[in-house]
GROMACS .gro file of C-alpha atoms in nm:
model
  357
    1MET     CA    1   0.396  -5.680   6.704
    2GLN     CA    2   0.739  -5.777   6.837
    3LYS     CA    3   0.659  -5.627   7.178
    4LEU     CA    4   0.346  -5.835   7.199
    5LEU     CA    5   0.539  -6.150   7.119
    6ASP     CA    6   0.796  -6.065   7.385
    7THR     CA    7   0.515  -6.023   7.636
    8LEU     CA    8   0.391  -6.371   7.558
    9SER     CA    9   0.712  -6.522   7.682
   10HIS     CA   10   0.617  -6.424   8.040
   11ILE     CA   11   0.270  -6.581   8.022
   12PRO     CA   12   0.214  -6.940   8.143
   13SER     CA   13   0.228  -7.204   7.869
   14GLU     CA   14  -0.142  -7.296   7.856
   15ALA     CA   15  -0.261  -6.938   7.857
   16SER     CA   16   0.016  -6.844   7.621
   17GLU     CA   17  -0.094  -7.103   7.366
   18CYS     CA   18  -0.447  -6.961   7.353
   19VAL     CA   19  -0.323  -6.607   7.329
   20VAL     CA   20  -0.081  -6.696   7.049
   21LYS     CA   21  -0.363  -6.846   6.841
   22ASP     CA   22  -0.570  -6.533   6.883
   23MET     CA   23  -0.270  -6.313   6.805
   24LYS     CA   24  -0.194  -6.509   6.487
   25ALA     CA   25  -0.548  -6.459   6.366
   26THR     CA   26  -0.527  -6.090   6.452
   27ALA     CA   27  -0.189  -6.060   6.282
   28GLY     CA   28  -0.327  -6.222   5.970
   29LEU     CA   29  -0.615  -5.975   5.969
   30VAL     CA   30  -0.373  -5.686   6.013
   31VAL     CA   31  -0.161  -5.803   5.722
   32TRP     CA   32  -0.473  -5.839   5.506
   33LEU     CA   33  -0.596  -5.491   5.596
   34PHE     CA   34  -0.248  -5.353   5.526
   35ALA     CA   35  -0.258  -5.513   5.184
   36LEU     CA   36  -0.593  -5.347   5.120
   37SER     CA   37  -0.460  -5.009   5.227
   38GLN     CA   38  -0.166  -5.046   4.987
   39GLY     CA   39  -0.393  -5.127   4.696
   40MET     CA   40  -0.253  -5.480   4.663
   41ASP     CA   41  -0.601  -5.631   4.673
   42THR     CA   42  -0.848  -5.357   4.585
   43PRO     CA   43  -1.200  -5.453   4.702
   44CYS     CA   44  -1.493  -5.449   4.467
   45ASP     CA   45  -1.774  -5.221   4.585
   46GLY     CA   46  -2.080  -5.443   4.619
   47ARG     CA   47  -2.289  -5.182   4.802
   48ARG     CA   48  -2.424  -5.053   4.471
   49GLU     CA   49  -2.727  -5.208   4.310
   50GLY     CA   50  -2.630  -5.429   4.016
   51ALA     CA   51  -2.258  -5.421   4.097
   52LEU     CA   52  -2.031  -5.633   3.874
   53CYS     CA   53  -1.723  -5.790   4.031
   54TYR     CA   54  -1.452  -6.013   3.882
   55GLY     CA   55  -1.247  -6.274   4.063
   56PRO     CA   56  -0.948  -6.487   3.951
   57LEU     CA   57  -0.999  -6.861   3.925
   58GLY     CA   58  -0.814  -7.028   4.211
   59GLY     CA   59  -0.743  -6.691   4.372
   60GLU     CA   60  -0.938  -6.466   4.604
   61ILE     CA   61  -1.161  -6.163   4.593
   62VAL     CA   62  -1.254  -5.894   4.846
   63LEU     CA   63  -1.604  -5.745   4.840
   64SER     CA   64  -1.729  -5.438   5.023
   65LEU     CA   65  -2.075  -5.569   5.117
   66VAL     CA   66  -2.229  -5.332   5.374
   67ASP     CA   67  -2.166  -5.010   5.564
   68GLU     CA   68  -2.036  -5.022   5.918
   69ASP     CA   69  -2.370  -4.931   6.080
   70THR     CA   70  -2.567  -5.218   5.923
   71PHE     CA   71  -2.733  -5.402   6.211
   72ARG     CA   72  -2.843  -5.722   6.039
   73PHE     CA   73  -2.809  -5.868   5.688
   74GLU     CA   74  -2.785  -6.191   5.497
   75TRP     CA   75  -2.603  -6.268   5.172
   76LEU     CA   76  -2.751  -6.535   4.948
   77LYS     CA   77  -2.691  -6.710   4.616
   78GLY     CA   78  -3.031  -6.813   4.494
   79LYS     CA   79  -3.209  -6.945   4.805
   80PHE     CA   80  -2.895  -7.055   4.992
   81ALA     CA   81  -2.765  -6.824   5.264
   82LEU     CA   82  -2.386  -6.796   5.251
   83LEU     CA   83  -2.341  -6.534   5.521
   84LYS     CA   84  -2.560  -6.410   5.808
   85VAL     CA   85  -2.460  -6.128   6.043
   86LYS     CA   86  -2.651  -5.976   6.334
   87ASP     CA   87  -2.533  -5.700   6.563
   88ASN     CA   88  -2.177  -5.727   6.423
   89LYS     CA   89  -2.164  -6.096   6.503
   90ILE     CA   90  -2.134  -6.370   6.240
   91LYS     CA   91  -2.423  -6.610   6.281
   92GLU     CA   92  -2.355  -6.821   5.974
   93ARG     CA   93  -2.095  -6.832   5.697
   94ALA     CA   94  -1.986  -7.067   5.423
   95GLU     CA   95  -1.643  -7.222   5.392
   96ARG     CA   96  -1.377  -7.013   5.219
   97PHE     CA   97  -1.557  -6.700   5.349
   98SER     CA   98  -1.409  -6.456   5.600
   99PHE     CA   99  -1.597  -6.143   5.707
  100THR     CA  100  -1.484  -5.837   5.902
  101PRO     CA  101  -1.791  -5.678   6.072
  102ASN     CA  102  -1.606  -5.355   6.157
  103ASN     CA  103  -1.570  -5.251   5.793
  104GLY     CA  104  -1.816  -5.480   5.614
  105MET     CA  105  -1.548  -5.654   5.403
  106LEU     CA  106  -1.604  -6.008   5.275
  107LYS     CA  107  -1.313  -6.217   5.147
  108ILE     CA  108  -1.366  -6.531   4.939
  109GLU     CA  109  -1.069  -6.761   4.887
  110ASN     CA  110  -0.995  -7.041   4.640
  111LEU     CA  111  -1.248  -6.913   4.388
  112MET     CA  112  -1.414  -7.173   4.165
  113ARG     CA  113  -1.607  -7.159   3.841
  114ASN     CA  114  -1.940  -7.219   4.012
  115ASP     CA  115  -1.883  -6.911   4.226
  116SER     CA  116  -1.988  -6.708   3.924
  117GLY     CA  117  -2.348  -6.596   3.935
  118ASN     CA  118  -2.596  -6.351   4.086
  119TYR     CA  119  -2.602  -6.281   4.458
  120SER     CA  120  -2.853  -6.089   4.669
  121LEU     CA  121  -2.804  -5.899   4.996
  122ASN     CA  122  -3.096  -5.827   5.227
  123THR     CA  123  -3.065  -5.582   5.520
  124PHE     CA  124  -3.294  -5.562   5.829
  125ASN     CA  125  -3.345  -5.332   6.124
  126LYS     CA  126  -3.350  -5.436   6.489
  127LEU     CA  127  -3.715  -5.533   6.465
  128GLY     CA  128  -3.639  -5.774   6.177
  129ILE     CA  129  -3.807  -5.562   5.915
  130GLU     CA  130  -3.637  -5.576   5.576
  131LEU     CA  131  -3.492  -5.242   5.481
  132GLN     CA  132  -3.326  -5.304   5.147
  133SER     CA  133  -3.248  -5.575   4.894
  134ARG     CA  134  -2.986  -5.542   4.622
  135THR     CA  135  -2.810  -5.772   4.376
  136LEU     CA  136  -2.448  -5.832   4.278
  137GLN     CA  137  -2.301  -6.027   3.987
  138LEU     CA  138  -1.978  -6.214   4.041
  139VAL     CA  139  -1.772  -6.335   3.741
  140ILE     CA  140  -1.481  -6.576   3.784
  141GLU     CA  141  -1.214  -6.563   3.511
  142ASP     CA  142  -0.903  -6.769   3.452
  143PRO     CA  143  -0.600  -6.538   3.491
  144VAL     CA  144  -0.310  -6.527   3.246
  145ILE     CA  145  -0.017  -6.723   3.383
  146SER     CA  146   0.252  -6.650   3.125
  147VAL     CA  147   0.308  -6.525   2.769
  148HIS     CA  148   0.540  -6.658   2.500
  149LEU     CA  149   0.640  -6.454   2.193
  150VAL     CA  150   0.737  -6.624   1.867
  151SER     CA  151   0.888  -6.416   1.584
  152LYS     CA  152   1.020  -6.529   1.246
  153CYS     CA  153   1.197  -6.384   0.945
  154GLN     CA  154   1.050  -6.466   0.605
  155PHE     CA  155   1.112  -6.379   0.239
  156GLN     CA  156   1.193  -6.012   0.179
  157GLY     CA  157   1.226  -5.952   0.553
  158LYS     CA  158   0.862  -6.002   0.652
  159GLN     CA  159   0.830  -6.058   1.026
  160PRO     CA  160   0.529  -6.256   1.156
  161VAL     CA  161   0.495  -6.244   1.534
  162THR     CA  162   0.262  -6.452   1.751
  163CYS     CA  163   0.173  -6.380   2.114
  164LEU     CA  164   0.093  -6.708   2.292
  165PRO     CA  165  -0.057  -6.675   2.643
  166LYS     CA  166  -0.094  -6.959   2.888
  167GLY     CA  167  -0.432  -6.958   3.059
  168GLY     CA  168  -0.674  -6.670   3.060
  169ASP     CA  169  -1.038  -6.603   2.970
  170ASN     CA  170  -1.170  -6.319   2.755
  171LEU     CA  171  -0.820  -6.198   2.669
  172GLN     CA  172  -0.734  -5.860   2.523
  173TYR     CA  173  -0.411  -5.792   2.332
  174SER     CA  174  -0.210  -5.476   2.278
  175TRP     CA  175   0.133  -5.411   2.124
  176SER     CA  176   0.405  -5.152   2.166
  177LEU     CA  177   0.732  -5.091   1.981
  178ASN     CA  178   1.020  -4.907   2.147
  179LYS     CA  179   0.782  -4.789   2.425
  180LYS     CA  180   0.532  -4.647   2.173
  181THR     CA  181   0.195  -4.788   2.079
  182LEU     CA  182   0.218  -5.001   1.765
  183GLN     CA  183   0.012  -4.863   1.475
  184ASP     CA  184  -0.172  -5.043   1.196
  185SER     CA  185   0.057  -4.859   0.953
  186ASP     CA  186   0.349  -5.063   1.095
  187LEU     CA  187   0.186  -5.389   0.986
  188LEU     CA  188   0.172  -5.578   0.659
  189SER     CA  189  -0.121  -5.782   0.790
  190GLY     CA  190  -0.307  -5.845   1.112
  191ASP     CA  191  -0.457  -5.618   1.376
  192VAL     CA  192  -0.287  -5.444   1.668
  193GLN     CA  193  -0.562  -5.589   1.891
  194ALA     CA  194  -0.497  -5.948   1.776
  195ASN     CA  195  -0.238  -6.199   1.893
  196ASN     CA  196  -0.100  -6.254   1.538
  197ILE     CA  197   0.063  -5.972   1.342
  198THR     CA  198   0.308  -5.935   1.053
  199LEU     CA  199   0.551  -5.645   1.076
  200LYS     CA  200   0.683  -5.452   0.778
  201GLN     CA  201   1.038  -5.506   0.658
  202SER     CA  202   1.168  -5.180   0.801
  203ILE     CA  203   1.038  -5.240   1.156
  204SER     CA  204   1.295  -5.321   1.423
  205GLY     CA  205   1.333  -5.269   1.796
  206GLN     CA  206   1.189  -5.384   2.127
  207LEU     CA  207   0.843  -5.531   2.067
  208VAL     CA  208   0.612  -5.586   2.366
  209CYS     CA  209   0.292  -5.792   2.372
  210SER     CA  210   0.050  -5.716   2.658
  211VAL     CA  211  -0.221  -5.967   2.748
  212LYS     CA  212  -0.490  -5.894   3.003
  213ASN     CA  213  -0.841  -5.967   3.120
  214ASN     CA  214  -1.045  -5.842   3.415
  215VAL     CA  215  -0.838  -6.026   3.676
  216SER     CA  216  -0.481  -6.028   3.538
  217GLU     CA  217  -0.231  -5.863   3.307
  218ILE     CA  218   0.107  -5.983   3.186
  219GLN     CA  219   0.363  -5.866   2.928
  220LYS     CA  220   0.633  -6.026   2.719
  221GLU     CA  221   0.895  -5.852   2.506
  222VAL     CA  222   1.127  -5.957   2.226
  223PHE     CA  223   1.377  -5.777   2.004
  224VAL     CA  224   1.275  -5.793   1.638
  225SER     CA  225   1.510  -5.723   1.347
  226CYS     CA  226   1.557  -5.926   1.029
  227VAL     CA  227   1.872  -5.911   0.813
  228PHE     CA  228   1.972  -6.087   0.494
  229ILE     CA  229   2.270  -6.308   0.574
  230ASN     CA  230   2.493  -6.440   0.296
  231CYS     CA  231   2.785  -6.615   0.457
  232THR     CA  232   2.945  -6.947   0.548
  233SER     CA  233   2.922  -7.112   0.890
  234ASN     CA  234   3.140  -7.415   0.956
  235GLY     CA  235   3.162  -7.469   0.582
  236THR     CA  236   2.786  -7.442   0.533
  237LEU     CA  237   2.646  -7.169   0.307
  238ILE     CA  238   2.379  -6.949   0.466
  239SER     CA  239   2.184  -6.725   0.229
  240GLU     CA  240   1.848  -6.620   0.372
  241TRP     CA  241   1.661  -6.373   0.593
  242LEU     CA  242   1.729  -6.444   0.960
  243PRO     CA  243   1.707  -6.263   1.297
  244GLU     CA  244   1.994  -6.021   1.341
  245ILE     CA  245   2.137  -6.226   1.627
  246ASN     CA  246   2.226  -6.504   1.381
  247GLU     CA  247   2.503  -6.288   1.234
  248THR     CA  248   2.728  -6.430   1.506
  249LEU     CA  249   2.702  -6.771   1.339
  250CYS     CA  250   2.892  -6.652   1.030
  251ASP     CA  251   3.259  -6.730   0.977
  252THR     CA  252   3.299  -6.534   0.653
  253PHE     CA  253   3.057  -6.302   0.478
  254ILE     CA  254   3.034  -6.349   0.101
  255ASP     CA  255   3.109  -6.028  -0.094
  256GLY     CA  256   3.058  -5.841   0.228
  257SER     CA  257   2.685  -5.895   0.190
  258LYS     CA  258   2.525  -5.821   0.521
  259SER     CA  259   2.245  -5.573   0.492
  260ASN     CA  260   1.922  -5.526   0.672
  261GLN     CA  261   1.592  -5.508   0.491
  262GLY     CA  262   1.579  -5.129   0.516
  263ASN     CA  263   1.914  -5.076   0.345
  264ASN     CA  264   1.833  -5.333   0.079
  265TYR     CA  265   1.502  -5.165   0.009
  266LEU     CA  266   1.663  -4.821  -0.006
  267LEU     CA  267   1.931  -4.943  -0.245
  268ILE     CA  268   1.672  -5.090  -0.479
  269MET     CA  269   1.457  -4.779  -0.469
  270GLY     CA  270   1.761  -4.558  -0.518
  271GLY     CA  271   1.866  -4.754  -0.827
  272VAL     CA  272   1.518  -4.740  -0.974
  273LEU     CA  273   1.486  -4.366  -0.911
  274SER     CA  274   1.832  -4.300  -1.057
  275ALA     CA  275   1.745  -4.493  -1.373
  276LEU     CA  276   1.416  -4.306  -1.409
  277PHE     CA  277   1.594  -3.973  -1.361
  278ILE     CA  278   1.854  -4.055  -1.627
  279LEU     CA  279   1.585  -4.165  -1.874
  280LEU     CA  280   1.390  -3.849  -1.801
  281MET     CA  281   1.693  -3.628  -1.867
  282ILE     CA  282   1.772  -3.813  -2.191
  283GLY     CA  283   1.411  -3.773  -2.303
  284LEU     CA  284   1.414  -3.402  -2.225
  285ALA     CA  285   1.742  -3.357  -2.412
  286VAL     CA  286   1.608  -3.536  -2.721
  287VAL     CA  287   1.289  -3.331  -2.718
  288TYR     CA  288   1.485  -3.009  -2.671
  289LYS     CA  289   1.722  -3.092  -2.957
  290GLN     CA  290   1.436  -3.179  -3.192
  291LYS     CA  291   1.258  -2.857  -3.110
  292LYS     CA  292   1.581  -2.659  -3.160
  293ASN     CA  293   1.649  -2.820  -3.502
  294GLN     CA  294   1.292  -2.762  -3.613
  295SER     CA  295   1.314  -2.400  -3.502
  296SER     CA  296   1.642  -2.350  -3.695
  297ILE     CA  297   1.491  -2.493  -4.013
  298GLU     CA  298   1.189  -2.267  -3.985
  299ASP     CA  299   1.414  -1.964  -3.930
  300GLU     CA  300   1.625  -2.046  -4.239
  301GLU     CA  301   1.317  -2.090  -4.453
  302GLU     CA  302   1.179  -1.759  -4.336
  303LEU     CA  303   1.510  -1.584  -4.408
  304THR     CA  304   1.534  -1.732  -4.759
  305TYR     CA  305   1.184  -1.632  -4.846
  306ALA     CA  306   1.246  -1.286  -4.710
  307ASN     CA  307   1.559  -1.227  -4.927
  308VAL     CA  308   1.415  -1.337  -5.260
  309ARG     CA  309   1.433  -1.045  -5.500
  310ILE     CA  310   1.356  -1.018  -5.873
  311ASN     CA  311   1.571  -0.765  -6.052
  312ARG     CA  312   1.460  -0.656  -6.395
  313GLN     CA  313   1.743  -0.549  -6.621
  314PRO     CA  314   1.716  -0.373  -6.952
  315ARG     CA  315   1.717  -0.583  -7.261
  316ARG     CA  316   2.047  -0.428  -7.356
  317ALA     CA  317   2.222  -0.596  -7.075
  318ASN     CA  318   2.084  -0.930  -7.181
  319LYS     CA  319   2.216  -0.874  -7.531
  320GLU     CA  320   2.564  -0.795  -7.398
  321ILE     CA  321   2.561  -1.112  -7.194
  322GLU     CA  322   2.460  -1.308  -7.504
  323ASP     CA  323   2.742  -1.149  -7.700
  324VAL     CA  324   2.992  -1.242  -7.432
  325MET     CA  325   2.871  -1.596  -7.428
  326VAL     CA  326   2.904  -1.616  -7.805
  327GLU     CA  327   3.253  -1.489  -7.790
  328TYR     CA  328   3.339  -1.740  -7.517
  329GLY     CA  329   3.215  -2.018  -7.738
  330GLN     CA  330   3.425  -1.898  -8.038
  331VAL     CA  331   3.766  -1.972  -7.887
  332ARG     CA  332   4.002  -2.045  -8.176
  333PHE     CA  333   4.301  -2.277  -8.187
  334SER     CA  334   4.592  -2.232  -8.427
  335GLU     CA  335   4.617  -2.497  -8.695
  336ARG     CA  336   4.943  -2.692  -8.720
  337PRO     CA  337   5.048  -2.935  -8.994
  338ARG     CA  338   4.953  -3.290  -8.912
  339ARG     CA  339   5.237  -3.534  -8.881
  340THR     CA  340   5.219  -3.897  -8.962
  341VAL     CA  341   5.331  -4.141  -8.694
  342VAL     CA  342   5.478  -4.458  -8.828
  343VAL     CA  343   5.366  -4.761  -8.633
  344ASN     CA  344   5.618  -5.038  -8.607
  345ASN     CA  345   5.494  -5.389  -8.557
  346ASP     CA  346   5.781  -5.462  -8.325
  347PRO     CA  347   5.649  -5.490  -7.973
  348SER     CA  348   5.952  -5.320  -7.830
  349THR     CA  349   5.871  -5.016  -8.028
  350TYR     CA  350   5.565  -4.944  -7.806
  351ALA     CA  351   5.783  -4.816  -7.530
  352GLN     CA  352   5.981  -4.595  -7.767
  353VAL     CA  353   5.710  -4.362  -7.874
  354ARG     CA  354   5.864  -4.030  -7.961
  355ARG     CA  355   5.701  -3.700  -7.995
  356ASP     CA  356   5.823  -3.472  -8.271
  357ARG     CA  357   5.880  -3.128  -8.154
   0.00000   0.00000   0.00000
């Protein structure tokens, strides 16, 4: 290309001006074909009967209409002819249309809503006899321009997220977390194919919302992580669930309380499980002790009943025992002469009681 431009400098001005115009058109065609070869603007194959092609509103579309050896054809929308070609020469074409006879490519620029509809292509031989007629449906969609993600932290660490696209028709949504497809099990509510979801408390990481339709696709990502912040900031008390980035606002944390929803949940569950375990052990100990006491009582009763014996002794022995008991009851005391104690009415005499020996 540069060599051709250098050559133009040696051509007279009038001739050069005409050549430059032709070269600019050729250069533009080369750039367009290069873009096609690189897949930057993949053409829609309209050579099939009933082909369906999508174009972006305000953008452009490339259609593969005919094969290279097609002698004559016309492309119509309803009864209006938009393009007529005969012997590789354009006989008629509408504005915004550019056609390359060598490869049968049609480019339509500045697409509008009313470009949507059904088109028909009729081919003829050199005698003007119609060889084939086929249809094509063209759909114009508004492309997605941008996407905005809004995430919040609510009570108990719930995280509602909304994906807000700008522009776009017939949009489809998909989500990923940390480069993995988001699952319904990661949600408290919503659908992974919707633009509004609510993440569980334990979910954190790089969240990506993808929005696409048939003519465009765009993504937006945001880091999601909610923590419970209990601190002071410029003398103001903050005690609520907030995005993790808000920790930088704190001057002093109260009681060192700065925990994410996962740790808080684990602590609560751990306390509950510990209490249940302790109660279970106490219950088992009580049951075991009761069973052990009951077993001991039963064993003692069985032993007592087993050792009961009735011994029959001769009547003689009973008589001896009776004699012994009689003798034990006949204990005798020696009689001594009674002595009379003189009672003195003097009160002081009470303390001077004397015992005669």
